[in-house]
Each structure stands twice: as structure tokens, then as C-alpha cells.
Amino acid sequence: MAIAHAHGPEAVAGAAAAAAPAATGFAATAQAVALTPAAATQLAQAMQAAVQAASPGTQVGIDVTDTATGTQLVGLNTGQQFYTASVVKLLIALDALNSQGWQPDSATSAEISQMLSASDDNIADSLWDANGGDAIVSRMVSLIGLTNTQPPLDPDEWGETLTTPQDVVTIYHYITTVVPEPSRDLIMNALGGADQIAADGTNQFFGIPDAMTGDTWAIKQGWMTLDTSTTLDTTGLVGSGPGQPLRYAVAVLTTQPSDVSWTAGGAALTAAVAPLQSVLEPTSAAAAQAKA
């Protein structure tokens, strides 16, 4: 990994613990980002324009929320549904962990870690089939309180689960504030140690990891091509600088033209996330600019 120093198990576990306000009084340890409504709108429009410039015809949904305060910093089409692609693996993992009382056995822990860090479809298939398929989504909608997430029309196609940017942010907030240890640490270590090359050979370092270089993050990406569209999603938690707690939940979901290449589509998401670095991580952005 190009930025493995920022995402080792100890660093990510520490960040996960710090992300839970009840455990740490997090708001006292880091200054909150504040944007005026006009600045937030301008940033959302800039992110959308960056995607559409790189991949014309793309539909975009964005939600960037401070999980410590619940304040939404940036929002665009936050209630619009998009395919999850592999982002639904978060729900598959949560369902499996919940079924074991949040105290997973070693085999389940290994499967979930591999499924999340390498976005392993074979493990997702196995857990989906073993745990009731689309019933997984329905159970997690109820458990987490998701408002606009729906199981796939074809129960065999977990990637066609529908969700919204707002619901993705809610999932991350649930992981960092409700899920107990050791399940929380298992998930956060897997997301923070995401492999650059996924199990299917795809380079999943687009969007958040490619734009937020050198800083702490924990991600779950999604990619999927259908006959009529390509889904590319970058989602996760980011800190406000190197080694900082994972305070900000970021969800950028896109429906792109079916003929877009993974490289071009991923570059569109990286272009969208790039403006966030100067807002969420001003110190890191200034350092990067100085090096340039």
C-alpha cells in the first residue's frame, strides 16, 4: 500500500475508538470544520462538476458529514438512490457479526476481514446465500434505521441493492458509535487496511484513497457495470490530518455511462473528492502544495 503507514491496525483501531464520542469526548480533541451554506453549496457544485467533466453524463450523490457533531458539511442529491455495488458488503458484514452477538468466531472474523479489505466477491456470495440473501438488507435497514435503502429486485444480485449517500453516512455512524468491540475494530481495521488491488484485480484506490493521500482513512469502495450504466462509489471515514481520528464520513455515489472505463470513472471520483482535502485536512493539503 502506498500509504500503509497511515492505515496499520493500531492506527485504525485507535482512530475507531476516537471516533466514538461517548468513549472519548471527541469534539474536544479536534476543531470542527465549519462551512457557510454558500460555501457548502459551492463545494458540492465543484465536486459534481469535477465528476461530470471527467465522465460526462454522470449522476452524482454526495454526503459529507461530521460524525462527531452530526453536522452535514456537503450535500448533493443525498436522498437519491444509487446501486451499492460492493458497498453493500458493509451490511453483509454487519448482519453476520450481529448474528453472532458481535463476538465473531475466528472463521467469521477472517472471512469478513478479507471480504472488506479485498472486496472479495466470493466471500460476499457465500455469506449472502448462507444468511438469507436480500433478507440481510431488510434486517439491517431495520436495525440501523436506514430510510431509503432497498434490497435488490433480483435477490441473487447483492450489488444491485439500492441506497443513498445519506444512508451510507448513517451506516458509518452506526459502525463507529453503536457496534461494540471486537466487531467494530474488526471492521475498521479491514476498511483502514484496504488492499490497493481488490480480489477481482481492480485497483480500488480511486476517490478517497487517491485524493486523500498520506492521511488516515477507512474505505469501502464499489464498482459494477450493467448493460445501461456503470456504478462507481467511493465511501469511507477520513481524519482531519495524518493520524487524526476518523471524524468525517464521506459518500460519493455515481451512476456513470456504461461505456466508461474503470480508469476514467475512478479518476472522475478522485477529481470529485480532491477539493475536500483542503477543507477537511487543511494542514495536509498545505503540506502537499508546498512539496509541489
PDB file of C-alpha atoms in Angstrom:
ATOM      1  CA  MET A   1       0.000   0.000   0.000  1.00  0.00           C
ATOM      2  CA  ALA A   2       1.269   3.411  -0.904  1.00  0.00           C
ATOM      3  CA  ILE A   3       0.137   4.860   2.431  1.00  0.00           C
ATOM      4  CA  ALA A   4       0.313   1.845   4.688  1.00  0.00           C
ATOM      5  CA  HIS A   5       1.928   3.924   7.447  1.00  0.00           C
ATOM      6  CA  ALA A   6      -1.369   5.719   7.927  1.00  0.00           C
ATOM      7  CA  HIS A   7      -3.553   2.633   7.967  1.00  0.00           C
ATOM      8  CA  GLY A   8      -1.992  -0.073  10.128  1.00  0.00           C
ATOM      9  CA  PRO A   9      -4.254  -1.962  12.561  1.00  0.00           C
ATOM     10  CA  GLU A  10      -3.094   0.013  15.618  1.00  0.00           C
ATOM     11  CA  ALA A  11      -3.602   3.381  13.930  1.00  0.00           C
ATOM     12  CA  VAL A  12      -7.030   2.460  12.602  1.00  0.00           C
ATOM     13  CA  ALA A  13      -8.194   0.842  15.843  1.00  0.00           C
ATOM     14  CA  GLY A  14      -7.153   3.988  17.679  1.00  0.00           C
ATOM     15  CA  ALA A  15      -8.973   6.143  15.183  1.00  0.00           C
ATOM     16  CA  ALA A  16     -12.066   3.975  15.507  1.00  0.00           C
ATOM     17  CA  ALA A  17     -12.087   4.356  19.255  1.00  0.00           C
ATOM     18  CA  ALA A  18     -11.604   8.090  18.978  1.00  0.00           C
ATOM     19  CA  ALA A  19     -14.489   8.303  16.545  1.00  0.00           C
ATOM     20  CA  ALA A  20     -16.934   7.270  19.255  1.00  0.00           C
ATOM     21  CA  PRO A  21     -17.983  10.453  21.069  1.00  0.00           C
ATOM     22  CA  ALA A  22     -19.308   8.603  24.114  1.00  0.00           C
ATOM     23  CA  ALA A  23     -15.940   6.982  24.695  1.00  0.00           C
ATOM     24  CA  THR A  24     -13.611   9.924  24.138  1.00  0.00           C
ATOM     25  CA  GLY A  25     -15.366  13.282  24.208  1.00  0.00           C
ATOM     26  CA  PHE A  26     -14.089  13.581  20.665  1.00  0.00           C
ATOM     27  CA  ALA A  27     -15.297  17.102  19.975  1.00  0.00           C
ATOM     28  CA  ALA A  28     -12.802  18.404  22.495  1.00  0.00           C
ATOM     29  CA  THR A  29      -9.829  16.835  20.711  1.00  0.00           C
ATOM     30  CA  ALA A  30     -10.219  18.311  17.243  1.00  0.00           C
ATOM     31  CA  GLN A  31     -11.617  21.518  15.862  1.00  0.00           C
ATOM     32  CA  ALA A  32     -14.733  21.076  13.757  1.00  0.00           C
ATOM     33  CA  VAL A  33     -14.824  22.162  10.141  1.00  0.00           C
ATOM     34  CA  ALA A  34     -17.451  24.830   9.530  1.00  0.00           C
ATOM     35  CA  LEU A  35     -18.783  25.909   6.143  1.00  0.00           C
ATOM     36  CA  THR A  36     -21.280  28.640   5.410  1.00  0.00           C
ATOM     37  CA  PRO A  37     -24.328  27.494   3.415  1.00  0.00           C
ATOM     38  CA  ALA A  38     -22.971  29.320   0.381  1.00  0.00           C
ATOM     39  CA  ALA A  39     -19.555  27.663   0.709  1.00  0.00           C
ATOM     40  CA  ALA A  40     -21.138  24.239   1.174  1.00  0.00           C
ATOM     41  CA  THR A  41     -23.245  24.702  -1.951  1.00  0.00           C
ATOM     42  CA  GLN A  42     -20.243  25.903  -3.912  1.00  0.00           C
ATOM     43  CA  LEU A  43     -18.186  22.904  -2.808  1.00  0.00           C
ATOM     44  CA  ALA A  44     -20.965  20.458  -3.731  1.00  0.00           C
ATOM     45  CA  GLN A  45     -21.258  22.040  -7.156  1.00  0.00           C
ATOM     46  CA  ALA A  46     -17.492  21.932  -7.642  1.00  0.00           C
ATOM     47  CA  MET A  47     -17.407  18.233  -6.748  1.00  0.00           C
ATOM     48  CA  GLN A  48     -20.261  17.465  -9.132  1.00  0.00           C
ATOM     49  CA  ALA A  49     -18.656  19.478 -11.920  1.00  0.00           C
ATOM     50  CA  ALA A  50     -15.354  17.644 -11.428  1.00  0.00           C
ATOM     51  CA  VAL A  51     -17.067  14.276 -11.863  1.00  0.00           C
ATOM     52  CA  GLN A  52     -19.044  15.354 -14.899  1.00  0.00           C
ATOM     53  CA  ALA A  53     -16.021  16.941 -16.569  1.00  0.00           C
ATOM     54  CA  ALA A  54     -14.134  13.651 -16.319  1.00  0.00           C
ATOM     55  CA  SER A  55     -17.164  11.444 -17.056  1.00  0.00           C
ATOM     56  CA  PRO A  56     -19.897  13.379 -18.895  1.00  0.00           C
ATOM     57  CA  GLY A  57     -23.450  12.291 -18.242  1.00  0.00           C
ATOM     58  CA  THR A  58     -22.760  11.021 -14.744  1.00  0.00           C
ATOM     59  CA  GLN A  59     -25.351  11.280 -11.973  1.00  0.00           C
ATOM     60  CA  VAL A  60     -23.794  12.193  -8.624  1.00  0.00           C
ATOM     61  CA  GLY A  61     -24.865  11.976  -4.987  1.00  0.00           C
ATOM     62  CA  ILE A  62     -22.706  13.396  -2.180  1.00  0.00           C
ATOM     63  CA  ASP A  63     -22.885  13.445   1.594  1.00  0.00           C
ATOM     64  CA  VAL A  64     -20.017  14.606   3.794  1.00  0.00           C
ATOM     65  CA  THR A  65     -20.923  14.647   7.491  1.00  0.00           C
ATOM     66  CA  ASP A  66     -19.045  15.314  10.711  1.00  0.00           C
ATOM     67  CA  THR A  67     -19.907  12.192  12.704  1.00  0.00           C
ATOM     68  CA  ALA A  68     -18.862  13.845  15.975  1.00  0.00           C
ATOM     69  CA  THR A  69     -21.496  16.563  15.706  1.00  0.00           C
ATOM     70  CA  GLY A  70     -23.921  15.173  13.123  1.00  0.00           C
ATOM     71  CA  THR A  71     -23.425  18.288  11.007  1.00  0.00           C
ATOM     72  CA  GLN A  72     -23.670  17.772   7.268  1.00  0.00           C
ATOM     73  CA  LEU A  73     -20.882  19.737   5.597  1.00  0.00           C
ATOM     74  CA  VAL A  74     -21.662  18.969   1.968  1.00  0.00           C
ATOM     75  CA  GLY A  75     -24.806  17.541   0.445  1.00  0.00           C
ATOM     76  CA  LEU A  76     -25.982  16.911  -3.090  1.00  0.00           C
ATOM     77  CA  ASN A  77     -28.800  14.521  -4.001  1.00  0.00           C
ATOM     78  CA  THR A  78     -28.360  12.952  -0.567  1.00  0.00           C
ATOM     79  CA  GLY A  79     -31.695  11.114  -0.798  1.00  0.00           C
ATOM     80  CA  GLN A  80     -31.281   9.851  -4.364  1.00  0.00           C
ATOM     81  CA  GLN A  81     -30.904   6.112  -4.748  1.00  0.00           C
ATOM     82  CA  PHE A  82     -27.837   4.567  -6.377  1.00  0.00           C
ATOM     83  CA  TYR A  83     -26.672   0.988  -6.690  1.00  0.00           C
ATOM     84  CA  THR A  84     -24.385  -0.015  -3.849  1.00  0.00           C
ATOM     85  CA  ALA A  85     -22.202  -2.427  -5.810  1.00  0.00           C
ATOM     86  CA  SER A  86     -19.724  -3.682  -3.180  1.00  0.00           C
ATOM     87  CA  VAL A  87     -20.619  -1.041  -0.611  1.00  0.00           C
ATOM     88  CA  VAL A  88     -23.406  -3.442   0.433  1.00  0.00           C
ATOM     89  CA  LYS A  89     -20.665  -5.650   1.873  1.00  0.00           C
ATOM     90  CA  LEU A  90     -20.818  -3.354   4.906  1.00  0.00           C
ATOM     91  CA  LEU A  91     -24.368  -4.590   5.519  1.00  0.00           C
ATOM     92  CA  ILE A  92     -23.413  -8.202   4.807  1.00  0.00           C
ATOM     93  CA  ALA A  93     -20.617  -7.913   7.380  1.00  0.00           C
ATOM     94  CA  LEU A  94     -22.780  -6.197   9.990  1.00  0.00           C
ATOM     95  CA  ASP A  95     -25.508  -8.811   9.624  1.00  0.00           C
ATOM     96  CA  ALA A  96     -23.058 -11.688  10.063  1.00  0.00           C
ATOM     97  CA  LEU A  97     -21.487 -10.061  13.116  1.00  0.00           C
ATOM     98  CA  ASN A  98     -24.838  -9.238  14.682  1.00  0.00           C
ATOM     99  CA  SER A  99     -25.954 -12.849  14.233  1.00  0.00           C
ATOM    100  CA  GLN A 100     -23.030 -13.875  16.458  1.00  0.00           C
ATOM    101  CA  GLY A 101     -23.816 -11.313  19.144  1.00  0.00           C
ATOM    102  CA  TRP A 102     -20.956  -9.075  17.931  1.00  0.00           C
ATOM    103  CA  GLN A 103     -18.481 -11.709  19.184  1.00  0.00           C
ATOM    104  CA  PRO A 104     -17.444 -13.406  15.937  1.00  0.00           C
ATOM    105  CA  ASP A 105     -15.633 -16.703  15.828  1.00  0.00           C
ATOM    106  CA  SER A 106     -12.235 -16.796  14.177  1.00  0.00           C
ATOM    107  CA  ALA A 107     -13.508 -18.168  10.863  1.00  0.00           C
ATOM    108  CA  THR A 108     -16.150 -15.447  10.515  1.00  0.00           C
ATOM    109  CA  SER A 109     -13.633 -12.768  11.505  1.00  0.00           C
ATOM    110  CA  ALA A 110     -11.219 -13.927   8.822  1.00  0.00           C
ATOM    111  CA  GLU A 111     -13.947 -14.016   6.176  1.00  0.00           C
ATOM    112  CA  ILE A 112     -15.243 -10.554   6.991  1.00  0.00           C
ATOM    113  CA  SER A 113     -11.771  -9.035   7.106  1.00  0.00           C
ATOM    114  CA  GLN A 114     -10.951 -10.465   3.679  1.00  0.00           C
ATOM    115  CA  MET A 115     -14.350  -9.524   2.219  1.00  0.00           C
ATOM    116  CA  LEU A 116     -13.992  -5.885   3.291  1.00  0.00           C
ATOM    117  CA  SER A 117     -10.282  -5.252   2.762  1.00  0.00           C
ATOM    118  CA  ALA A 118     -10.054  -7.034  -0.606  1.00  0.00           C
ATOM    119  CA  SER A 119     -13.720  -6.576  -1.564  1.00  0.00           C
ATOM    120  CA  ASP A 120     -13.873 -10.330  -2.044  1.00  0.00           C
ATOM    121  CA  ASP A 121     -16.976 -11.258  -4.047  1.00  0.00           C
ATOM    122  CA  ASN A 122     -16.708 -14.988  -3.367  1.00  0.00           C
ATOM    123  CA  ILE A 123     -16.987 -14.451   0.374  1.00  0.00           C
ATOM    124  CA  ALA A 124     -19.835 -11.988  -0.144  1.00  0.00           C
ATOM    125  CA  ASP A 125     -21.650 -14.598  -2.252  1.00  0.00           C
ATOM    126  CA  SER A 126     -21.182 -17.227   0.444  1.00  0.00           C
ATOM    127  CA  LEU A 127     -22.407 -15.020   3.317  1.00  0.00           C
ATOM    128  CA  TRP A 128     -25.291 -13.689   1.213  1.00  0.00           C
ATOM    129  CA  ASP A 129     -26.525 -17.180   0.424  1.00  0.00           C
ATOM    130  CA  ALA A 130     -25.949 -18.551   3.922  1.00  0.00           C
ATOM    131  CA  ASN A 131     -27.691 -15.705   5.738  1.00  0.00           C
ATOM    132  CA  GLY A 132     -30.852 -15.259   3.719  1.00  0.00           C
ATOM    133  CA  GLY A 133     -29.877 -13.140   0.729  1.00  0.00           C
ATOM    134  CA  ASP A 134     -31.951  -9.999   0.405  1.00  0.00           C
ATOM    135  CA  ALA A 135     -33.318 -10.537   3.933  1.00  0.00           C
ATOM    136  CA  ILE A 136     -29.900  -9.316   5.068  1.00  0.00           C
ATOM    137  CA  VAL A 137     -30.643  -5.868   3.672  1.00  0.00           C
ATOM    138  CA  SER A 138     -34.104  -5.780   5.234  1.00  0.00           C
ATOM    139  CA  ARG A 139     -32.724  -6.749   8.650  1.00  0.00           C
ATOM    140  CA  MET A 140     -30.006  -4.102   8.504  1.00  0.00           C
ATOM    141  CA  VAL A 141     -32.430  -1.419   7.320  1.00  0.00           C
ATOM    142  CA  SER A 142     -34.465  -2.092  10.450  1.00  0.00           C
ATOM    143  CA  LEU A 143     -31.509  -2.442  12.819  1.00  0.00           C
ATOM    144  CA  ILE A 144     -29.621   0.661  11.687  1.00  0.00           C
ATOM    145  CA  GLY A 145     -32.636   2.806  10.847  1.00  0.00           C
ATOM    146  CA  LEU A 146     -31.905   3.356   7.171  1.00  0.00           C
ATOM    147  CA  THR A 147     -34.569   5.395   5.413  1.00  0.00           C
ATOM    148  CA  ASN A 148     -34.106   4.723   1.713  1.00  0.00           C
ATOM    149  CA  THR A 149     -32.114   1.514   1.267  1.00  0.00           C
ATOM    150  CA  GLN A 150     -33.815  -1.369  -0.563  1.00  0.00           C
ATOM    151  CA  PRO A 151     -32.931  -4.985  -1.338  1.00  0.00           C
ATOM    152  CA  PRO A 152     -32.156  -5.795  -4.977  1.00  0.00           C
ATOM    153  CA  LEU A 153     -35.048  -6.656  -7.285  1.00  0.00           C
ATOM    154  CA  ASP A 154     -33.121  -9.803  -8.229  1.00  0.00           C
ATOM    155  CA  PRO A 155     -32.355 -11.465  -4.870  1.00  0.00           C
ATOM    156  CA  ASP A 156     -29.255 -13.110  -6.348  1.00  0.00           C
ATOM    157  CA  GLU A 157     -27.627  -9.771  -7.246  1.00  0.00           C
ATOM    158  CA  TRP A 158     -26.476  -8.211  -3.972  1.00  0.00           C
ATOM    159  CA  GLY A 159     -24.628  -5.440  -5.845  1.00  0.00           C
ATOM    160  CA  GLU A 160     -27.955  -4.113  -7.113  1.00  0.00           C
ATOM    161  CA  THR A 161     -29.062  -3.167  -3.618  1.00  0.00           C
ATOM    162  CA  LEU A 162     -30.157   0.470  -3.673  1.00  0.00           C
ATOM    163  CA  THR A 163     -29.029   3.072  -1.163  1.00  0.00           C
ATOM    164  CA  THR A 164     -28.483   6.806  -0.800  1.00  0.00           C
ATOM    165  CA  PRO A 165     -25.500   8.930   0.230  1.00  0.00           C
ATOM    166  CA  GLN A 166     -27.338   9.820   3.433  1.00  0.00           C
ATOM    167  CA  ASP A 167     -27.906   6.167   4.327  1.00  0.00           C
ATOM    168  CA  VAL A 168     -24.250   5.323   3.683  1.00  0.00           C
ATOM    169  CA  VAL A 169     -23.230   8.023   6.158  1.00  0.00           C
ATOM    170  CA  THR A 170     -25.727   6.551   8.642  1.00  0.00           C
ATOM    171  CA  ILE A 171     -24.075   3.137   8.249  1.00  0.00           C
ATOM    172  CA  TYR A 172     -20.648   4.571   9.082  1.00  0.00           C
ATOM    173  CA  HIS A 173     -22.051   6.418  12.073  1.00  0.00           C
ATOM    174  CA  TYR A 174     -23.588   3.151  13.280  1.00  0.00           C
ATOM    175  CA  ILE A 175     -20.281   1.329  12.902  1.00  0.00           C
ATOM    176  CA  THR A 176     -18.308   3.907  14.871  1.00  0.00           C
ATOM    177  CA  THR A 177     -20.826   4.658  17.623  1.00  0.00           C
ATOM    178  CA  VAL A 178     -23.030   1.582  18.108  1.00  0.00           C
ATOM    179  CA  VAL A 179     -21.195  -1.561  17.013  1.00  0.00           C
ATOM    180  CA  PRO A 180     -19.340  -2.955  20.061  1.00  0.00           C
ATOM    181  CA  GLU A 181     -15.829  -4.273  20.172  1.00  0.00           C
ATOM    182  CA  PRO A 182     -14.369  -6.533  18.906  1.00  0.00           C
ATOM    183  CA  SER A 183     -16.640  -6.259  15.863  1.00  0.00           C
ATOM    184  CA  ARG A 184     -16.052  -2.524  15.457  1.00  0.00           C
ATOM    185  CA  ASP A 185     -12.290  -2.952  15.462  1.00  0.00           C
ATOM    186  CA  LEU A 186     -12.554  -5.844  13.017  1.00  0.00           C
ATOM    187  CA  ILE A 187     -14.493  -3.720  10.545  1.00  0.00           C
ATOM    188  CA  MET A 188     -12.377  -0.603  10.980  1.00  0.00           C
ATOM    189  CA  ASN A 189      -9.083  -2.466  10.636  1.00  0.00           C
ATOM    190  CA  ALA A 190     -10.316  -4.104   7.432  1.00  0.00           C
ATOM    191  CA  LEU A 191     -11.507  -0.803   5.941  1.00  0.00           C
ATOM    192  CA  GLY A 192      -8.387   1.030   7.048  1.00  0.00           C
ATOM    193  CA  GLY A 193      -6.157  -1.696   5.632  1.00  0.00           C
ATOM    194  CA  ALA A 194      -7.916  -1.948   2.281  1.00  0.00           C
ATOM    195  CA  ASP A 195      -5.793  -3.604  -0.391  1.00  0.00           C
ATOM    196  CA  GLN A 196      -4.959  -1.399  -3.359  1.00  0.00           C
ATOM    197  CA  ILE A 197      -5.729  -4.260  -5.716  1.00  0.00           C
ATOM    198  CA  ALA A 198      -9.016  -5.961  -4.920  1.00  0.00           C
ATOM    199  CA  ALA A 199      -9.637  -9.698  -5.109  1.00  0.00           C
ATOM    200  CA  ASP A 200     -11.024  -9.344  -8.647  1.00  0.00           C
ATOM    201  CA  GLY A 201      -7.917  -7.468  -9.819  1.00  0.00           C
ATOM    202  CA  THR A 202      -9.464  -3.986  -9.760  1.00  0.00           C
ATOM    203  CA  ASN A 203      -7.418  -1.057  -8.477  1.00  0.00           C
ATOM    204  CA  GLN A 204      -9.741   0.203  -5.751  1.00  0.00           C
ATOM    205  CA  PHE A 205      -7.632   3.230  -4.845  1.00  0.00           C
ATOM    206  CA  PHE A 206      -9.820   5.824  -6.505  1.00  0.00           C
ATOM    207  CA  GLY A 207     -11.781   8.629  -4.908  1.00  0.00           C
ATOM    208  CA  ILE A 208     -10.972   8.884  -1.193  1.00  0.00           C
ATOM    209  CA  PRO A 209      -7.666   6.946  -1.047  1.00  0.00           C
ATOM    210  CA  ASP A 210      -6.310   8.510  -4.229  1.00  0.00           C
ATOM    211  CA  ALA A 211      -7.313  12.065  -3.306  1.00  0.00           C
ATOM    212  CA  MET A 212      -6.586  11.932   0.444  1.00  0.00           C
ATOM    213  CA  THR A 213      -3.016  10.683   0.050  1.00  0.00           C
ATOM    214  CA  GLY A 214      -0.856  10.441   3.151  1.00  0.00           C
ATOM    215  CA  ASP A 215      -3.761  10.752   5.580  1.00  0.00           C
ATOM    216  CA  THR A 216      -5.814   8.406   7.717  1.00  0.00           C
ATOM    217  CA  TRP A 217      -8.868   6.856   6.097  1.00  0.00           C
ATOM    218  CA  ALA A 218     -11.023   3.726   6.182  1.00  0.00           C
ATOM    219  CA  ILE A 219     -12.874   2.931   2.945  1.00  0.00           C
ATOM    220  CA  LYS A 220     -15.399   0.708   1.250  1.00  0.00           C
ATOM    221  CA  GLN A 221     -15.485   1.181  -2.495  1.00  0.00           C
ATOM    222  CA  GLY A 222     -17.979  -0.057  -5.056  1.00  0.00           C
ATOM    223  CA  TRP A 223     -17.801  -0.767  -8.775  1.00  0.00           C
ATOM    224  CA  MET A 224     -20.158  -2.587 -11.135  1.00  0.00           C
ATOM    225  CA  THR A 225     -21.071  -2.486 -14.819  1.00  0.00           C
ATOM    226  CA  LEU A 226     -24.567  -3.220 -16.101  1.00  0.00           C
ATOM    227  CA  ASP A 227     -25.904  -3.039 -19.656  1.00  0.00           C
ATOM    228  CA  THR A 228     -27.153   0.513 -19.177  1.00  0.00           C
ATOM    229  CA  SER A 229     -24.798   2.040 -16.613  1.00  0.00           C
ATOM    230  CA  THR A 230     -21.619   1.784 -14.586  1.00  0.00           C
ATOM    231  CA  THR A 231     -21.696   2.180 -10.820  1.00  0.00           C
ATOM    232  CA  LEU A 232     -18.640   3.635  -9.101  1.00  0.00           C
ATOM    233  CA  ASP A 233     -18.813   4.586  -5.426  1.00  0.00           C
ATOM    234  CA  THR A 234     -16.206   5.869  -3.003  1.00  0.00           C
ATOM    235  CA  THR A 235     -17.208   5.841   0.645  1.00  0.00           C
ATOM    236  CA  GLY A 236     -15.489   5.905   3.988  1.00  0.00           C
ATOM    237  CA  LEU A 237     -14.246   7.791   7.000  1.00  0.00           C
ATOM    238  CA  VAL A 238     -11.393  10.288   6.938  1.00  0.00           C
ATOM    239  CA  GLY A 239      -9.416  12.202   9.511  1.00  0.00           C
ATOM    240  CA  SER A 240      -8.576  15.885   9.633  1.00  0.00           C
ATOM    241  CA  GLY A 241      -4.886  15.212   9.055  1.00  0.00           C
ATOM    242  CA  PRO A 242      -2.230  12.499   9.485  1.00  0.00           C
ATOM    243  CA  GLY A 243      -3.001  10.322  12.470  1.00  0.00           C
ATOM    244  CA  GLN A 244      -6.198  12.174  13.315  1.00  0.00           C
ATOM    245  CA  PRO A 245      -9.409  10.362  14.320  1.00  0.00           C
ATOM    246  CA  LEU A 246     -11.734   9.300  11.529  1.00  0.00           C
ATOM    247  CA  ARG A 247     -14.219  12.065  12.113  1.00  0.00           C
ATOM    248  CA  TYR A 248     -15.750  12.705   8.684  1.00  0.00           C
ATOM    249  CA  ALA A 249     -17.997  10.276   6.810  1.00  0.00           C
ATOM    250  CA  VAL A 250     -17.759  10.712   3.043  1.00  0.00           C
ATOM    251  CA  ALA A 251     -20.081   9.133   0.480  1.00  0.00           C
ATOM    252  CA  VAL A 252     -19.798   9.934  -3.222  1.00  0.00           C
ATOM    253  CA  LEU A 253     -22.059   7.666  -5.266  1.00  0.00           C
ATOM    254  CA  THR A 254     -22.226   7.785  -9.057  1.00  0.00           C
ATOM    255  CA  THR A 255     -24.139   6.310 -11.953  1.00  0.00           C
ATOM    256  CA  GLN A 256     -21.854   6.681 -14.952  1.00  0.00           C
ATOM    257  CA  PRO A 257     -22.258   5.797 -18.645  1.00  0.00           C
ATOM    258  CA  SER A 258     -21.992   2.070 -19.318  1.00  0.00           C
ATOM    259  CA  ASP A 259     -19.024   2.506 -21.641  1.00  0.00           C
ATOM    260  CA  VAL A 260     -16.830   4.431 -19.201  1.00  0.00           C
ATOM    261  CA  SER A 261     -13.562   2.671 -18.351  1.00  0.00           C
ATOM    262  CA  TRP A 262     -12.687   1.855 -14.735  1.00  0.00           C
ATOM    263  CA  THR A 263      -9.695   4.184 -15.052  1.00  0.00           C
ATOM    264  CA  ALA A 264     -11.708   7.134 -16.333  1.00  0.00           C
ATOM    265  CA  GLY A 265     -14.603   6.504 -13.959  1.00  0.00           C
ATOM    266  CA  GLY A 266     -12.309   6.189 -10.974  1.00  0.00           C
ATOM    267  CA  ALA A 267     -10.435   9.336 -11.987  1.00  0.00           C
ATOM    268  CA  ALA A 268     -13.774  11.169 -12.016  1.00  0.00           C
ATOM    269  CA  LEU A 269     -14.349  10.223  -8.379  1.00  0.00           C
ATOM    270  CA  THR A 270     -10.830  11.214  -7.412  1.00  0.00           C
ATOM    271  CA  ALA A 271     -11.394  14.596  -9.046  1.00  0.00           C
ATOM    272  CA  ALA A 272     -14.605  14.962  -7.058  1.00  0.00           C
ATOM    273  CA  VAL A 273     -13.027  14.149  -3.695  1.00  0.00           C
ATOM    274  CA  ALA A 274      -9.882  16.239  -4.241  1.00  0.00           C
ATOM    275  CA  PRO A 275     -11.496  19.580  -3.236  1.00  0.00           C
ATOM    276  CA  LEU A 276     -12.407  18.065   0.134  1.00  0.00           C
ATOM    277  CA  GLN A 277      -8.795  17.748   1.223  1.00  0.00           C
ATOM    278  CA  SER A 278      -8.299  21.484   1.586  1.00  0.00           C
ATOM    279  CA  VAL A 279     -11.500  21.644   3.670  1.00  0.00           C
ATOM    280  CA  LEU A 280     -11.218  18.543   5.860  1.00  0.00           C
ATOM    281  CA  GLU A 281      -7.431  18.317   6.012  1.00  0.00           C
ATOM    282  CA  PRO A 282      -6.081  21.856   5.531  1.00  0.00           C
ATOM    283  CA  THR A 283      -2.695  21.107   7.115  1.00  0.00           C
ATOM    284  CA  SER A 284      -2.086  18.103   4.868  1.00  0.00           C
ATOM    285  CA  ALA A 285      -3.269  19.970   1.786  1.00  0.00           C
ATOM    286  CA  ALA A 286      -0.908  22.847   2.523  1.00  0.00           C
ATOM    287  CA  ALA A 287       1.989  20.432   3.017  1.00  0.00           C
ATOM    288  CA  ALA A 288       1.242  18.696  -0.282  1.00  0.00           C
ATOM    289  CA  GLN A 289       1.052  22.019  -2.058  1.00  0.00           C
ATOM    290  CA  ALA A 290       4.384  23.096  -0.580  1.00  0.00           C
ATOM    291  CA  LYS A 291       6.057  19.899  -1.814  1.00  0.00           C
ATOM    292  CA  ALA A 292       4.680  20.533  -5.314  1.00  0.00           C
TER     293      ALA A 292
END
